[in-house]
Amino acid sequence: MITEQSAQFYAKSASNHDRIYDRPERKDDLAAMRGHVAETLRGHTVLELACGTGYWTAVIADTADKVVATDINPEMIALGKLRALPGDKVDFKVADAWNLPDDIGSYTAVFIGFWWSHVKREEQERFLAQLRSKVGDDMFIVLLDDAYVEGSSETVARTDMEGNTYQIRIAPDGERYEIPKTYPSDSALRKKLASSVREIKIVRLEYYWLLTCRLK
């Protein structure tokens, strides 16, 4: 499961969360991925997990029929609501991606942006199994995350026996947190997901990758 350290770090860092998108070297790739996400989820009813401050919620809302954006941290949800997205299309809810309520609703797609890389390798199949129990078989899944680029990405501090990599992040109050953060290759994604999903398609740019699939 996502570590308590990760949840604490992101709660404390909510106001700084979107600064990663301000890095000038990522501008072109970010624009391209915004376009990919908007087109991929056009016309869908979307459940967004770990929505953060709603940056990608706003992108999805441009083309989707409806978005329910969830995050475990109330601090993130509060910032998402400040975006004043259309109330008839967007709803923000505090919810744990690992423990979604049984009445989460009915959807045609699930979007997971920049959170999959925090799920440890040995827990990924279990996560998808519990997600399937809440949203059903054959659900369309969209994963968006970043690639490791020397000089732009945070330095990897260590690698564990399972192959998970970790970074040291410093919260605004100065406290240090060790955060799991993996940067899988296309082949690693396909191999790891093969038992849980089908119809895998990957778009990879220098700084970001986008994967679409369906739950088995």
Coordinates of C-alpha atoms in Angstrom, one line a residue:
M1 CA 0.0 0.0 0.0
I2 CA 1.0 3.6 -0.3
T3 CA 3.1 4.4 2.7
E4 CA 2.0 6.7 5.5
Q5 CA 5.1 8.7 4.8
S6 CA 4.0 9.4 1.3
A7 CA 0.5 10.5 2.4
Q8 CA 2.0 12.8 5.0
F9 CA 4.5 14.3 2.6
Y10 CA 1.9 15.1 0.0
A11 CA -0.5 16.5 2.6
K12 CA 2.2 18.9 3.8
S13 CA 3.3 19.7 0.2
A14 CA -0.1 20.3 -1.3
S15 CA 0.4 24.0 -2.1
N16 CA 3.7 23.2 -3.9
H17 CA 2.4 20.1 -5.7
D18 CA 2.1 21.5 -9.2
R19 CA 5.6 23.2 -9.4
I20 CA 6.9 20.1 -11.3
Y21 CA 4.8 21.2 -14.2
D22 CA 6.5 24.6 -14.3
R23 CA 9.9 23.2 -15.4
P24 CA 10.6 24.7 -18.8
E25 CA 12.3 21.6 -20.3
R26 CA 9.0 19.7 -19.8
K27 CA 6.8 22.3 -21.5
D28 CA 6.4 20.6 -24.9
D29 CA 6.0 17.1 -23.5
L30 CA 3.4 18.3 -21.0
A31 CA 1.4 20.0 -23.7
A32 CA 1.5 16.8 -25.8
M33 CA 0.3 14.7 -22.9
R34 CA -2.5 17.1 -22.0
G35 CA -3.7 16.6 -25.6
H36 CA -3.4 12.8 -25.3
V37 CA -5.3 12.6 -22.0
A38 CA -8.1 14.9 -23.2
E39 CA -8.6 12.9 -26.4
T40 CA -8.3 9.5 -24.7
L41 CA -11.0 10.3 -22.2
R42 CA -13.3 12.2 -24.5
G43 CA -16.9 11.3 -23.8
H44 CA -16.1 9.1 -20.8
T45 CA -17.5 9.1 -17.3
V46 CA -14.2 9.1 -15.4
L47 CA -13.2 8.1 -11.9
E48 CA -9.9 9.8 -11.1
L49 CA -7.7 8.3 -8.4
A50 CA -5.1 10.4 -6.4
C51 CA -6.2 13.5 -8.2
G52 CA -3.9 15.8 -6.2
T53 CA -4.8 19.5 -6.7
G54 CA -6.9 18.7 -9.8
Y55 CA -4.4 19.7 -12.5
W56 CA -5.4 16.7 -14.6
T57 CA -9.0 16.8 -13.5
A58 CA -9.3 20.1 -15.4
V59 CA -7.7 18.6 -18.5
I60 CA -10.1 15.6 -18.4
A61 CA -13.1 17.8 -17.7
D62 CA -12.6 19.6 -21.0
T63 CA -13.7 16.5 -23.0
A64 CA -15.2 13.9 -20.6
D65 CA -18.9 13.7 -19.8
K66 CA -18.2 13.6 -16.1
V67 CA -15.3 13.3 -13.6
V68 CA -15.3 12.2 -10.0
A69 CA -11.9 13.2 -8.7
T70 CA -10.7 11.5 -5.5
D71 CA -7.7 11.9 -3.2
I72 CA -6.8 10.6 0.2
N73 CA -5.7 14.0 1.4
P74 CA -8.4 16.6 2.2
E75 CA -5.7 19.3 1.6
M76 CA -5.4 18.3 -2.0
I77 CA -9.2 18.1 -2.5
A78 CA -9.6 21.6 -1.0
L79 CA -7.1 23.0 -3.6
G80 CA -8.9 21.1 -6.4
K81 CA -12.2 22.7 -5.5
L82 CA -10.5 26.2 -5.8
R83 CA -10.2 25.5 -9.5
A84 CA -13.9 26.2 -9.8
L85 CA -14.4 23.5 -12.4
P86 CA -18.0 23.1 -13.7
G87 CA -20.1 21.6 -11.0
D88 CA -22.3 19.7 -13.4
K89 CA -19.3 17.8 -14.7
V90 CA -16.8 17.6 -11.8
D91 CA -17.1 16.3 -8.3
F92 CA -14.2 16.2 -5.8
K93 CA -14.3 13.5 -3.0
V94 CA -11.9 12.5 -0.3
A95 CA -11.3 8.8 -0.8
D96 CA -8.4 6.3 -0.5
A97 CA -7.5 4.6 -3.8
W98 CA -6.7 1.5 -1.9
N99 CA -10.1 1.4 -0.1
L100 CA -12.7 2.9 -2.3
P101 CA -16.3 3.0 -0.9
D102 CA -18.6 0.4 -2.3
D103 CA -20.9 3.1 -3.5
I104 CA -18.2 4.9 -5.5
G105 CA -20.5 4.9 -8.6
S106 CA -20.5 3.7 -12.2
Y107 CA -17.8 4.7 -14.7
T108 CA -16.5 4.0 -18.1
A109 CA -12.9 4.8 -17.3
V110 CA -10.4 5.2 -14.5
F111 CA -7.6 7.7 -14.7
I112 CA -4.5 7.4 -12.5
G113 CA -2.1 10.2 -12.9
F114 CA 1.4 10.3 -11.4
W115 CA 0.4 7.8 -8.6
W116 CA 1.1 4.4 -10.2
S117 CA 4.9 5.0 -9.8
H118 CA 4.3 5.2 -6.0
V119 CA 2.7 1.8 -5.8
K120 CA 5.4 -0.8 -5.0
R121 CA 5.9 -3.5 -7.6
E122 CA 4.9 -6.3 -5.4
E123 CA 1.6 -4.6 -4.6
Q124 CA 0.5 -3.6 -8.1
E125 CA -1.5 -6.8 -9.0
R126 CA -3.3 -6.7 -5.6
F127 CA -4.2 -3.0 -6.2
L128 CA -5.7 -3.8 -9.6
A129 CA -7.6 -6.7 -8.1
Q130 CA -9.2 -4.6 -5.5
L131 CA -9.9 -1.9 -8.0
R132 CA -11.7 -4.4 -10.2
S133 CA -13.8 -5.4 -7.2
K134 CA -15.1 -1.8 -7.1
V135 CA -15.4 -0.8 -10.7
G136 CA -15.9 -4.1 -12.5
D137 CA -14.3 -6.2 -15.2
D138 CA -13.4 -4.7 -18.6
M139 CA -12.9 -1.2 -17.1
F140 CA -10.9 1.1 -19.3
I141 CA -7.8 2.2 -17.4
V142 CA -5.5 5.2 -18.2
L143 CA -2.1 5.5 -16.4
L144 CA 0.0 8.6 -16.8
D145 CA 3.3 9.0 -15.1
D146 CA 6.8 10.5 -15.6
A147 CA 10.0 9.0 -17.0
Y148 CA 13.4 9.3 -15.3
V149 CA 15.5 12.0 -17.0
E150 CA 18.9 12.8 -15.5
G151 CA 19.1 16.4 -14.4
S152 CA 15.3 16.9 -14.3
S153 CA 14.0 14.0 -12.2
E154 CA 14.7 13.7 -8.4
T155 CA 17.7 11.6 -7.6
V156 CA 17.0 7.9 -6.8
A157 CA 18.3 7.3 -3.2
R158 CA 18.1 3.5 -3.1
T159 CA 16.7 0.4 -4.6
D160 CA 15.1 -2.5 -2.5
M161 CA 15.2 -6.2 -3.0
E162 CA 11.9 -6.1 -5.1
G163 CA 13.4 -3.5 -7.5
N164 CA 11.4 -0.6 -6.1
T165 CA 13.4 2.7 -6.1
Y166 CA 13.0 5.5 -3.6
Q167 CA 13.6 9.2 -3.4
I168 CA 14.2 11.6 -0.5
R169 CA 11.7 14.4 -0.5
I170 CA 11.8 17.4 1.8
A171 CA 8.5 18.9 2.9
P172 CA 8.0 22.7 3.3
D173 CA 8.5 22.3 7.1
G174 CA 11.9 20.8 6.5
E175 CA 11.0 17.2 7.4
R176 CA 12.6 14.5 5.2
Y177 CA 10.5 11.7 3.7
E178 CA 11.6 8.5 1.8
I179 CA 9.1 8.1 -1.0
P180 CA 8.7 5.0 -3.3
K181 CA 9.0 6.2 -6.9
T182 CA 9.6 3.8 -9.8
Y183 CA 10.4 4.5 -13.4
P184 CA 9.4 1.4 -15.4
S185 CA 10.3 0.7 -19.0
D186 CA 7.6 -0.2 -21.5
S187 CA 8.7 -3.9 -21.3
A188 CA 8.5 -3.8 -17.5
L189 CA 5.0 -2.3 -17.6
R190 CA 3.8 -4.9 -20.1
K191 CA 5.3 -7.8 -18.1
K192 CA 4.0 -6.6 -14.8
L193 CA 0.4 -5.8 -16.0
A194 CA 0.0 -8.8 -18.3
S195 CA -1.8 -10.9 -15.7
S196 CA -4.3 -8.2 -14.8
V197 CA -5.1 -6.3 -17.9
R198 CA -5.4 -6.6 -21.7
E199 CA -5.1 -4.4 -24.8
I200 CA -2.1 -2.5 -23.4
K201 CA -1.0 0.5 -25.5
I202 CA 1.8 2.9 -24.5
V203 CA 2.7 6.4 -25.6
R204 CA 6.2 7.4 -24.3
L205 CA 7.7 10.8 -24.6
E206 CA 11.0 12.0 -23.1
Y207 CA 9.5 13.1 -19.8
Y208 CA 6.2 11.3 -19.6
W209 CA 4.4 8.0 -20.6
L210 CA 0.7 7.2 -21.0
L211 CA -0.6 3.6 -20.9
T212 CA -4.2 2.5 -21.7
C213 CA -5.6 -0.9 -21.1
R214 CA -8.7 -2.8 -19.9
L215 CA -9.0 -4.8 -16.7
K216 CA -9.4 -8.6 -17.3

